[in-house]
Short mmCIF file of C-alpha atoms and ligand atoms in Angstrom, two decimals:
data_model
loop_
_atom_site.label_atom_id
_atom_site.label_comp_id
_atom_site.label_asym_id
_atom_site.label_seq_id
_atom_site.Cartn_x
_atom_site.Cartn_y
_atom_site.Cartn_z
CA UNK A 1 -29.43 22.59 44.83
CA UNK A 2 -27.82 23.36 47.67
CA UNK A 3 -30.09 25.44 50.37
CA UNK A 4 -33.85 25.95 50.48
CA UNK A 5 -34.89 28.99 47.64
CA UNK A 6 -36.73 31.30 50.23
CA UNK A 7 -38.50 34.64 49.55
CA UNK A 8 -35.61 36.64 51.19
CA UNK A 9 -32.72 35.05 49.35
CA UNK A 10 -34.72 35.98 45.83
CA UNK A 11 -35.84 39.43 47.19
CA UNK A 12 -32.36 40.19 48.05
CA UNK A 13 -31.16 39.37 44.97
CA UNK A 14 -33.41 41.41 43.16
CA UNK A 15 -32.64 44.19 44.84
CA UNK A 16 -29.09 44.14 44.56
CA UNK A 17 -28.62 42.96 41.01
CA UNK A 18 -31.17 45.39 39.55
CA UNK A 19 -34.41 42.95 39.19
CA UNK A 20 -36.72 44.48 41.71
CA UNK A 21 -37.21 47.97 44.01
CA UNK A 22 -39.53 48.91 46.86
CA UNK A 23 -41.54 52.07 44.69
CA UNK A 24 -40.18 55.40 46.54
CA UNK A 25 -37.90 53.62 48.28
CA UNK A 26 -36.11 56.99 49.76
CA UNK A 27 -38.91 58.00 50.77
CA UNK A 28 -39.97 54.71 52.94
CA UNK A 29 -41.48 53.16 50.65
CA UNK A 30 -45.28 52.48 49.69
CA UNK A 31 -46.65 49.03 50.35
CA UNK A 32 -46.75 46.62 47.60
CA UNK A 33 -45.97 48.82 45.27
CA UNK A 34 -42.32 47.68 43.05
CA UNK A 35 -40.07 48.57 40.43
CA UNK A 36 -38.31 46.98 37.76
CA UNK A 37 -34.83 47.67 37.62
CA UNK A 38 -32.46 47.36 34.71
CA UNK A 39 -32.32 43.89 34.62
CA UNK A 40 -36.39 43.16 35.52
CA UNK A 41 -37.37 45.30 33.01
CA UNK A 42 -36.10 43.01 30.82
CA UNK A 43 -37.11 39.56 32.22
CA UNK A 44 -41.12 41.29 32.43
CA UNK A 45 -40.69 42.39 28.70
CA UNK A 46 -39.03 38.92 27.55
CA UNK A 47 -42.26 37.54 29.70
CA UNK A 48 -44.72 39.44 27.96
CA UNK A 49 -43.10 39.35 24.94
CA UNK A 50 -43.24 35.20 25.11
CA UNK A 51 -46.54 35.10 26.03
CA UNK A 52 -47.28 38.26 23.29
CA UNK A 53 -46.39 35.36 20.70
CA UNK A 54 -47.79 32.72 21.88
CA UNK A 55 -51.13 33.61 22.41
CA UNK A 56 -51.09 35.84 19.43
CA UNK A 57 -48.13 36.33 16.55
CA UNK A 58 -48.14 32.18 16.38
CA UNK A 59 -51.96 31.24 16.11
CA UNK A 60 -54.74 32.66 13.21
CA UNK A 61 -57.03 32.77 15.97
CA UNK A 62 -56.39 35.34 18.16
CA UNK A 63 -55.78 38.85 17.26
CA UNK A 64 -54.43 41.92 20.08
CA UNK A 65 -55.65 45.04 21.73
CA UNK A 66 -55.02 47.50 24.04
CA UNK A 67 -57.46 49.64 25.26
CA UNK A 68 -57.61 52.52 27.83
CA UNK A 69 -57.48 51.95 31.52
CA UNK A 70 -59.77 54.40 32.25
CA UNK A 71 -63.25 53.14 30.50
CA UNK A 72 -66.79 54.55 30.90
CA UNK A 73 -68.55 53.75 34.39
CA UNK A 74 -71.25 51.99 33.00
CA UNK A 75 -68.83 49.07 32.34
CA UNK A 76 -67.93 47.98 35.96
CA UNK A 77 -71.98 48.36 36.91
CA UNK A 78 -72.49 46.24 33.73
CA UNK A 79 -69.45 43.87 35.28
CA UNK A 80 -70.77 43.54 38.12
CA UNK A 81 -67.34 45.12 39.63
CA UNK A 82 -69.32 48.45 41.96
CA UNK A 83 -71.86 45.64 43.09
CA UNK A 84 -69.55 42.65 43.65
CA UNK A 85 -66.14 44.11 43.95
CA UNK A 86 -65.86 44.21 47.05
CA UNK A 87 -63.83 42.40 50.64
CA UNK A 88 -65.80 42.30 53.72
CA UNK A 89 -64.20 44.00 56.40
CA UNK A 90 -63.52 44.51 59.77
CA UNK A 91 -62.54 47.06 62.33
CA UNK A 92 -60.89 46.74 65.37
CA UNK A 93 -62.21 49.37 67.49
CA UNK A 94 -58.61 49.44 70.27
CA UNK A 95 -56.46 49.05 67.70
CA UNK A 96 -58.25 50.58 64.25
CA UNK A 97 -56.70 48.00 62.30
CA UNK A 98 -58.56 47.07 59.29
CA UNK A 99 -59.01 43.43 58.64
CA UNK A 100 -60.54 40.97 56.42
CA UNK A 101 -63.60 39.36 57.50
CA UNK A 102 -63.37 35.96 56.44
CA UNK A 103 -59.11 35.68 56.86
CA UNK A 104 -59.41 36.69 60.59
CA UNK A 105 -57.77 33.68 61.59
CA UNK A 106 -54.37 34.31 59.29
CA UNK A 107 -54.19 37.36 60.33
CA UNK A 108 -52.23 39.90 63.35
CA UNK A 109 -53.75 43.16 64.80
CA UNK A 110 -51.77 46.29 65.23
CA UNK A 111 -50.83 45.79 68.65
CA UNK A 112 -47.43 44.50 70.59
CA UNK A 113 -47.36 41.46 71.13
CA UNK A 114 -49.86 41.60 68.18
CA UNK A 115 -52.27 38.72 68.63
CA UNK A 116 -54.98 37.78 66.26
CA UNK A 117 -58.04 40.60 65.38
CA UNK A 118 -60.75 40.30 68.63
CA UNK A 119 -58.35 38.29 70.73
CA UNK A 120 -57.35 41.45 72.68
CA UNK A 121 -60.13 43.63 74.36
CA UNK A 122 -60.38 45.17 71.48
CA UNK A 123 -64.05 45.00 70.18
CA UNK A 124 -64.42 44.27 66.23
CA UNK A 125 -67.37 45.83 64.38
CA UNK A 126 -69.55 44.45 61.83
CA UNK A 127 -68.19 43.49 58.69
CA UNK A 128 -68.81 45.11 56.05
CA UNK A 129 -68.40 45.48 52.24
CA UNK A 130 -64.89 47.33 51.06
CA UNK A 131 -65.00 47.77 47.17
CA UNK A 132 -61.56 47.33 45.91
CA UNK A 133 -62.22 49.13 43.14
CA UNK A 134 -59.21 52.53 42.57
CA UNK A 135 -61.39 55.73 41.92
CA UNK A 136 -60.34 59.16 40.23
CA UNK A 137 -62.46 61.99 39.24
CA UNK A 138 -62.38 62.79 35.33
CA UNK A 139 -63.05 66.53 34.61
CA UNK A 140 -61.84 69.54 36.14
CA UNK A 141 -64.62 68.66 38.87
CA UNK A 142 -64.56 66.29 41.94
CA UNK A 143 -68.06 65.07 42.02
CA UNK A 144 -69.73 61.95 42.03
CA UNK A 145 -70.94 62.57 38.36
CA UNK A 146 -67.32 62.47 37.16
CA UNK A 147 -65.65 59.84 39.21
CA UNK A 148 -64.23 56.74 37.42
CA UNK A 149 -62.30 53.44 37.75
CA UNK A 150 -59.31 52.60 37.34
CA UNK A 151 -59.91 48.95 35.76
CA UNK A 152 -59.21 46.01 38.16
CA UNK A 153 -58.85 43.65 35.48
CA UNK A 154 -58.51 44.44 31.65
CA UNK A 155 -60.74 42.11 30.73
CA UNK A 156 -63.54 43.99 30.47
CA UNK A 157 -61.71 46.20 27.44
CA UNK A 158 -62.22 42.98 24.88
CA UNK A 159 -65.54 42.44 25.92
CA UNK A 160 -66.51 45.77 24.80
CA UNK A 161 -64.66 46.28 22.16
CA UNK A 162 -65.73 42.62 20.67
CA UNK A 163 -67.99 43.93 17.98
CA UNK A 164 -65.35 46.32 17.11
CA UNK A 165 -62.40 43.99 17.06
CA UNK A 166 -64.85 41.11 15.41
CA UNK A 167 -66.42 43.04 12.25
CA UNK A 168 -62.79 45.06 11.81
CA UNK A 169 -60.27 41.73 11.48
CA UNK A 170 -62.60 39.92 10.21
CA UNK A 171 -62.46 36.86 12.51
CA UNK A 172 -65.32 35.17 13.59
CA UNK A 173 -66.26 32.48 16.70
CA UNK A 174 -64.40 30.63 17.88
CA UNK A 175 -61.50 33.42 18.03
CA UNK A 176 -60.02 35.68 20.89
CA UNK A 177 -59.33 39.16 21.93
CA UNK A 178 -55.80 39.40 23.67
CA UNK A 179 -54.45 42.35 25.87
CA UNK A 180 -51.21 43.32 28.28
CA UNK A 181 -52.16 46.73 29.93
CA UNK A 182 -52.03 47.88 34.20
CA UNK A 183 -54.60 46.49 36.12
CA UNK A 184 -55.28 48.56 39.62
CA UNK A 185 -56.91 46.96 42.83
CA UNK A 186 -57.18 48.16 46.16
CA UNK A 187 -56.19 44.74 48.04
CA UNK A 188 -56.27 44.81 52.09
CA UNK A 189 -53.33 41.59 52.20
CA UNK A 190 -50.90 42.65 49.29
CA UNK A 191 -47.22 40.92 49.78
CA UNK A 192 -44.73 38.02 48.69
CA UNK A 193 -42.82 40.67 47.26
CA UNK A 194 -44.63 41.19 43.82
CA UNK A 195 -46.81 38.73 43.77
CA UNK A 196 -49.77 40.48 45.10
CA UNK A 197 -49.65 44.20 44.41
CA UNK A 198 -51.92 47.01 44.64
CA UNK A 199 -50.65 47.87 40.68
CA UNK A 200 -49.84 44.78 38.61
CA UNK A 201 -49.88 44.33 34.84
CA UNK A 202 -52.42 41.35 33.43
CA UNK A 203 -52.38 39.49 30.36
CA UNK A 204 -55.49 38.64 29.66
CA UNK A 205 -56.95 36.51 26.36
CA UNK A 206 -60.85 36.30 25.94
CA UNK A 207 -61.75 32.81 23.26
CA UNK A 208 -65.45 33.55 22.08
CA UNK A 209 -67.26 30.68 21.36
CA UNK A 210 -70.33 28.56 19.93
CA UNK A 211 -71.98 27.60 23.06
CA UNK A 212 -72.08 24.05 23.30
CA UNK A 213 -68.52 24.45 22.38
CA UNK A 214 -67.55 25.68 25.40
CA UNK A 215 -66.57 22.49 27.48
CA UNK A 216 -63.78 21.54 25.14
CA UNK A 217 -62.03 25.71 24.47
CA UNK A 218 -62.13 24.55 28.07
CA UNK A 219 -59.83 22.37 28.19
CA UNK A 220 -58.51 23.00 25.01
CA UNK A 221 -56.84 26.27 27.19
CA UNK A 222 -56.30 24.38 30.51
CA UNK A 223 -53.69 22.32 28.70
CA UNK A 224 -52.19 25.12 26.44
CA UNK A 225 -51.43 27.48 29.55
CA UNK A 226 -50.35 24.67 31.34
CA UNK A 227 -48.48 24.02 29.07
CA UNK A 228 -47.00 27.38 27.82
CA UNK A 229 -45.01 27.65 31.65
CA UNK A 230 -43.12 24.39 31.17
CA UNK A 231 -42.33 25.56 27.68
CA UNK A 232 -40.85 28.69 28.81
CA UNK A 233 -38.97 26.70 31.61
CA UNK A 234 -41.04 26.57 34.62
CA UNK A 235 -40.17 22.93 36.43
CA UNK A 236 -43.23 20.79 35.87
CA UNK A 237 -42.92 19.16 39.13
CA UNK A 238 -43.67 22.94 40.82
CA UNK A 239 -46.75 23.94 38.28
CA UNK A 240 -50.62 21.97 39.00
CA UNK A 241 -53.56 22.43 38.00
CA UNK A 242 -56.02 22.90 40.64
CA UNK A 243 -60.54 22.67 39.64
CA UNK A 244 -62.58 25.59 41.70
CA UNK A 245 -65.00 24.00 44.22
CA UNK A 246 -68.86 25.21 43.08
CA UNK A 247 -68.77 27.37 45.94
CA UNK A 248 -64.88 29.34 44.88
CA UNK A 249 -66.49 30.15 40.89
CA UNK A 250 -66.87 33.87 40.37
CA UNK A 251 -70.50 35.18 39.65
CA UNK A 252 -69.60 35.21 35.79
CA UNK A 253 -67.98 31.22 35.43
CA UNK A 254 -69.63 28.24 34.58
CA UNK A 255 -65.87 26.06 35.59
CA UNK A 256 -62.72 27.83 36.71
CA UNK A 257 -59.37 26.28 37.47
CA UNK A 258 -55.58 27.43 38.45
CA UNK A 259 -52.44 27.41 37.29
CA UNK A 260 -50.47 27.17 40.45
CA UNK A 261 -47.29 27.09 41.12
CA UNK A 262 -45.11 25.88 44.30
CA UNK A 263 -43.26 29.33 45.54
CA UNK A 264 -41.40 29.14 48.73
CA UNK A 265 -44.50 30.42 50.83
CA UNK A 266 -47.18 27.65 49.09
CA UNK A 267 -48.98 26.61 46.77
CA UNK A 268 -50.52 29.93 45.23
CA UNK A 269 -52.55 30.73 41.65
CA UNK A 270 -50.32 32.04 38.53
CA UNK A 271 -53.06 32.04 36.19
CA UNK A 272 -57.18 31.76 36.20
CA UNK A 273 -58.97 29.51 33.59
CA UNK A 274 -62.26 30.31 33.22
CA UNK A 275 -65.76 29.98 31.27
CA UNK A 276 -67.58 32.89 31.40
CA UNK A 277 -70.37 31.36 29.56
CA UNK A 278 -72.48 33.90 27.98
CA UNK A 279 -72.62 36.88 30.72
CA UNK A 280 -70.37 39.44 29.95
CA UNK A 281 -71.43 39.89 26.18
CA UNK A 282 -75.03 39.68 27.50
CA UNK A 283 -74.59 41.86 30.68
CA UNK A 284 -73.17 45.11 28.10
CA UNK A 285 -75.36 44.31 25.55
CA UNK A 286 -78.45 44.96 28.32
CA UNK A 287 -76.54 48.31 29.93
CA UNK A 288 -75.52 49.79 26.47
CA UNK A 289 -78.85 48.85 24.59
CA UNK A 290 -75.50 46.77 21.39
CA UNK A 291 -77.08 43.95 20.34
CA UNK A 292 -73.41 41.94 21.11
CA UNK A 293 -74.78 38.81 19.59
CA UNK A 294 -73.50 36.93 16.42
CA UNK A 295 -75.06 35.77 13.66
CA UNK A 296 -73.61 32.70 11.45
CA UNK A 297 -74.68 33.33 7.56
CA UNK A 298 -73.10 29.56 7.11
CA UNK A 299 -75.67 27.85 9.85
CA UNK A 300 -77.95 30.67 9.51
CA UNK A 301 -78.13 30.23 13.41
CA UNK A 302 -78.11 33.21 15.81
CA UNK A 303 -75.97 33.26 19.38
CA UNK A 304 -74.35 34.83 21.95
CA UNK A 305 -70.67 34.00 22.33
CA UNK A 306 -69.66 31.70 25.08
CA UNK A 307 -66.54 33.01 26.57
CA UNK A 308 -63.10 31.47 27.48
CA UNK A 309 -60.72 33.24 29.53
CA UNK A 310 -56.99 32.09 30.68
CA UNK A 311 -56.38 35.54 32.67
CA UNK A 312 -52.58 35.42 34.07
CA UNK A 313 -50.58 38.19 35.84
CA UNK A 314 -46.96 39.64 33.94
CA UNK A 315 -46.05 39.99 37.73
CA UNK A 316 -46.75 37.42 38.87
CA UNK A 317 -45.51 35.22 36.50
CA UNK A 318 -42.53 36.56 36.21
CA UNK A 319 -41.49 35.65 39.98
CA UNK A 320 -42.24 32.62 39.20
CA UNK A 321 -40.09 32.48 36.89
CA UNK A 322 -37.34 34.47 39.14
CA UNK A 323 -37.64 31.86 41.98
CA UNK A 324 -38.14 28.58 39.57
CA UNK A 325 -34.72 29.91 38.07
CA UNK A 326 -33.17 30.50 41.31
CA UNK A 327 -29.88 27.70 42.22
CA UNK A 328 -26.90 27.62 44.48
CA UNK A 329 -24.96 25.36 43.97
CA UNK A 330 -20.69 24.92 44.36
CA UNK A 331 -17.46 26.01 42.02
CA UNK A 332 -13.76 26.24 43.14
CA UNK A 333 -15.10 26.23 46.98
CA UNK A 334 -17.81 28.91 47.10
CA UNK A 335 -21.45 29.33 46.51
CA UNK A 336 -22.52 30.50 42.91
CA UNK A 337 -26.13 31.91 42.97
CA UNK A 338 -26.98 31.32 39.31
CA UNK A 339 -30.44 32.12 37.61
CA UNK A 340 -30.93 29.30 35.59
CA UNK A 341 -33.62 31.02 33.37
CA UNK A 342 -34.63 29.51 29.50
CA UNK A 343 -32.30 31.43 27.30
CA UNK A 344 -35.67 33.49 25.51
CA UNK A 345 -36.29 34.96 28.91
CA UNK A 346 -33.03 35.97 30.06
CA UNK A 347 -32.94 39.06 30.74
CA UNK A 348 -29.01 39.76 28.80
CA UNK A 349 -28.41 37.49 26.47
CA UNK A 350 -24.79 37.13 26.48
CA UNK A 351 -21.41 38.89 28.58
CA UNK A 352 -18.26 39.54 26.47
CA UNK A 353 -15.37 39.45 28.63
CA UNK A 354 -11.51 40.74 27.40
CA UNK A 355 -9.56 38.56 29.45
CA UNK A 356 -7.35 41.52 30.32
CA UNK A 357 -7.64 44.62 29.95
CA UNK A 358 -3.97 45.10 27.44
CA UNK A 359 -2.85 43.65 24.07
CA UNK A 360 -5.74 44.83 22.04
CA UNK A 361 -8.11 42.87 23.97
CA UNK A 362 -10.64 45.66 25.20
CA UNK A 363 -10.65 46.74 21.79
CA UNK A 364 -11.28 43.62 20.17
CA UNK A 365 -14.10 42.45 23.14
CA UNK A 366 -15.82 46.28 22.06
CA UNK A 367 -15.85 44.56 18.36
CA UNK A 368 -17.88 42.04 19.63
CA UNK A 369 -19.71 43.33 21.82
CA UNK A 370 -21.01 45.82 19.15
CA UNK A 371 -21.62 43.11 17.10
CA UNK A 372 -24.02 41.35 19.57
CA UNK A 373 -25.73 43.73 20.89
CA UNK A 374 -27.54 44.64 17.24
CA UNK A 375 -29.39 41.81 17.48
CA UNK A 376 -30.12 40.89 21.64
CA UNK A 377 -29.47 41.99 24.62
CA UNK A 378 -26.06 42.10 25.81
CA UNK A 379 -23.20 43.16 28.44
CA UNK A 380 -19.65 44.23 28.04
CA UNK A 381 -17.46 43.56 31.44
CA UNK A 382 -13.63 44.52 31.76
CA UNK A 383 -13.65 44.69 35.82
CA UNK A 384 -12.19 42.53 37.95
CA UNK A 385 -11.11 38.69 37.72
CA UNK A 386 -12.65 36.93 34.97
CA UNK A 387 -14.00 33.97 37.77
CA UNK A 388 -15.71 37.46 39.58
CA UNK A 389 -16.57 38.58 36.35
CA UNK A 390 -18.75 34.96 35.20
CA UNK A 391 -20.58 35.02 38.55
CA UNK A 392 -21.59 38.59 38.18
CA UNK A 393 -23.20 37.32 35.00
CA UNK A 394 -24.41 33.89 36.72
CA UNK A 395 -26.35 36.44 39.19
CA UNK A 396 -28.25 37.91 36.24
CA UNK A 397 -28.87 34.67 34.32
CA UNK A 398 -26.97 35.39 31.06
CA UNK A 399 -27.06 31.94 29.53
CA UNK A 400 -23.60 32.82 27.46
CA UNK A 401 -20.15 34.34 28.12
CA UNK A 402 -18.30 35.31 25.63
CA UNK A 403 -14.13 35.65 26.59
CA UNK A 404 -11.65 37.32 24.00
CA UNK A 405 -7.83 36.61 25.32
CA UNK A 406 -4.26 36.21 23.56
CA UNK A 407 -5.54 33.21 21.33
CA UNK A 408 -8.29 35.72 19.85
CA UNK A 409 -5.79 37.90 18.82
CA UNK A 410 -4.05 35.56 16.58
CA UNK A 411 -6.71 33.73 14.50
CA UNK A 412 -9.86 35.96 15.30
CA UNK A 413 -11.60 32.93 17.87
CA UNK A 414 -12.88 33.65 21.58
CA UNK A 415 -14.32 31.30 23.82
CA UNK A 416 -18.11 30.84 24.48
CA UNK A 417 -18.58 29.84 28.16
CA UNK A 418 -22.22 28.24 28.57
CA UNK A 419 -23.74 29.41 32.30
CA UNK A 420 -25.20 25.88 33.55
CA UNK A 421 -22.35 23.33 32.33
CA UNK A 422 -19.71 25.88 32.79
CA UNK A 423 -18.14 24.12 29.71
CA UNK A 424 -16.01 26.47 26.67
CA UNK A 425 -15.24 26.03 23.17
CA UNK A 426 -13.26 27.96 20.85
CA UNK A 427 -15.98 29.96 18.02
CA UNK A 428 -14.08 31.71 15.17
CA UNK A 429 -15.45 35.81 15.66
CA UNK A 430 -17.48 35.30 11.90
CA UNK A 431 -19.07 32.68 13.59
CA UNK A 432 -20.12 33.77 16.92
CA UNK A 433 -24.06 35.50 15.80
CA UNK A 434 -25.07 32.32 14.29
CA UNK A 435 -23.75 29.70 17.22
CA UNK A 436 -25.66 32.57 19.89
CA UNK A 437 -28.74 32.67 17.32
CA UNK A 438 -29.31 28.53 17.23
CA UNK A 439 -28.46 28.26 20.77
CA UNK A 440 -30.58 31.37 22.05
CA UNK A 441 -33.58 31.13 19.48
CA UNK A 442 -33.28 27.00 18.61
CA UNK A 443 -33.02 26.61 22.50
CA UNK A 444 -36.73 24.58 22.69
CA UNK A 445 -39.85 26.67 22.27
N1 GAP B 501 -60.15 39.11 34.23
C1 GAP B 501 -60.11 37.86 34.99
C2 GAP B 501 -59.44 38.66 36.22
O1 GAP B 501 -59.08 39.31 36.88
P1 GAP B 501 -57.79 37.38 38.24
O2 GAP B 501 -57.98 35.34 39.05
O3 GAP B 501 -58.69 38.51 39.77
O4 GAP B 501 -59.40 37.33 37.29
C3 GAP B 501 -56.01 37.14 37.03
O5 GAP B 501 -56.85 37.89 37.59
C4 GAP B 501 -54.80 36.73 37.54
O6 GAP B 501 -54.00 38.64 37.33
C5 GAP B 501 -54.16 36.25 38.44
O7 GAP B 501 -54.15 35.03 38.36
C6 GAP B 501 -53.15 36.89 38.26
O8 GAP B 501 -52.17 36.29 37.88
C7 GAP B 501 -53.19 38.19 38.09
N2 GAP B 501 -53.61 39.24 39.83
C8 GAP B 501 -54.39 39.33 39.83
N3 GAP B 501 -54.51 39.80 40.76
C9 GAP B 501 -53.31 40.81 40.96
C10 GAP B 501 -52.77 41.17 42.18
N4 GAP B 501 -53.27 42.08 43.15
N5 GAP B 501 -50.95 41.14 41.98
C11 GAP B 501 -50.78 40.87 41.35
N6 GAP B 501 -51.18 39.71 40.21
C12 GAP B 501 -52.55 39.98 40.32
#
């Protein structure tokens, strides 16, 4: 790769080519909220689709769920979020800034030139706990009795539906419940583009197992989840597993490890895999008064399942795939920016071009375009020199270019250009769907 990948380069390309825009940009933007543009939405859908396919559809032991974002307020008392989902914050009496008390060394205050909080003459208040859940009101009366929370994780939906899903789907441990959906956290230090935002999508799976089998399944999911990123194109040497030290563990976890990616700003968490023990089911049993244990008719044993949880972020994964795909090389003396996505994740699978805007080529190219768009997201482009058109597709990571030229009119063949090798080969139009399917869908899973 020529030139290091920086977040600035990725964010600029993302804006210019329609991957992601700042939320409400014409009003000056809303901090750490992002909107996915026409190609970004396809990329993120493909990431979620790849996750759902591997975590639900291809497995006998995992089923899906789609819960409401608003849940009974007692859910968040039982889960520990009301009491414990907090960050310690201090306020500076001079600049009125509010800072994470445990991150003061890395932060800068609002004064110019800015210093570390507390280094100016401003006095810092005592640390106070600040809850990260967004609150709103249900119904017409805005009082404390009507407070509901925007869920800060999707996981609790799986725990409170454990019995519903187990009985309706006739599953028994070991089995999992998976969900993709929005979560909200009033993060104090959001940032790094899509990495940490206040509204984001999670892809979480709660895997219920017999106590005693939890360690085995924990190891299984660590490997499986690490491999998933590699299978979908992330370079293995930019991924690592980091085991949490005991003082880092959440209150519910017996063990936890993160899949980390080496972003331009350093190694950071992509996904956490936790052994949540029987904490959640026991808490919900206690708070709801419902028995959430499982009776195994074969062994005549009753137990509260342990839970292994691989918890990923759809936006964070999308950012990692985008950063990892970013490359620059040199073509005919010019820098070419190319996103080398795995074909499964590429937002646009192929682009169709007439070489010239005459001699029946545009009409023929539209025919090929119509043929391909039945099956894939495909673009048609007839504007400008062919080299420029290829570059435009390279920049959004389109794996294949299909060009109609004078020979097409004579023998009904097109050229197929590969994004990575830039090699071209001639294919009969009546074989183009079959050839593309083999290369796109047959690409190593
Ligand atoms: N149910 C466990 C749980 O929510 P987490 O580590 O807090 O665990 C899981 O979140 C994943 O969700 C993270 O690894 C990350 O990918 C994503 N995530 C969490 N907070 C996020 C944020 N503010 N912005 C974007 N993604 C976030």
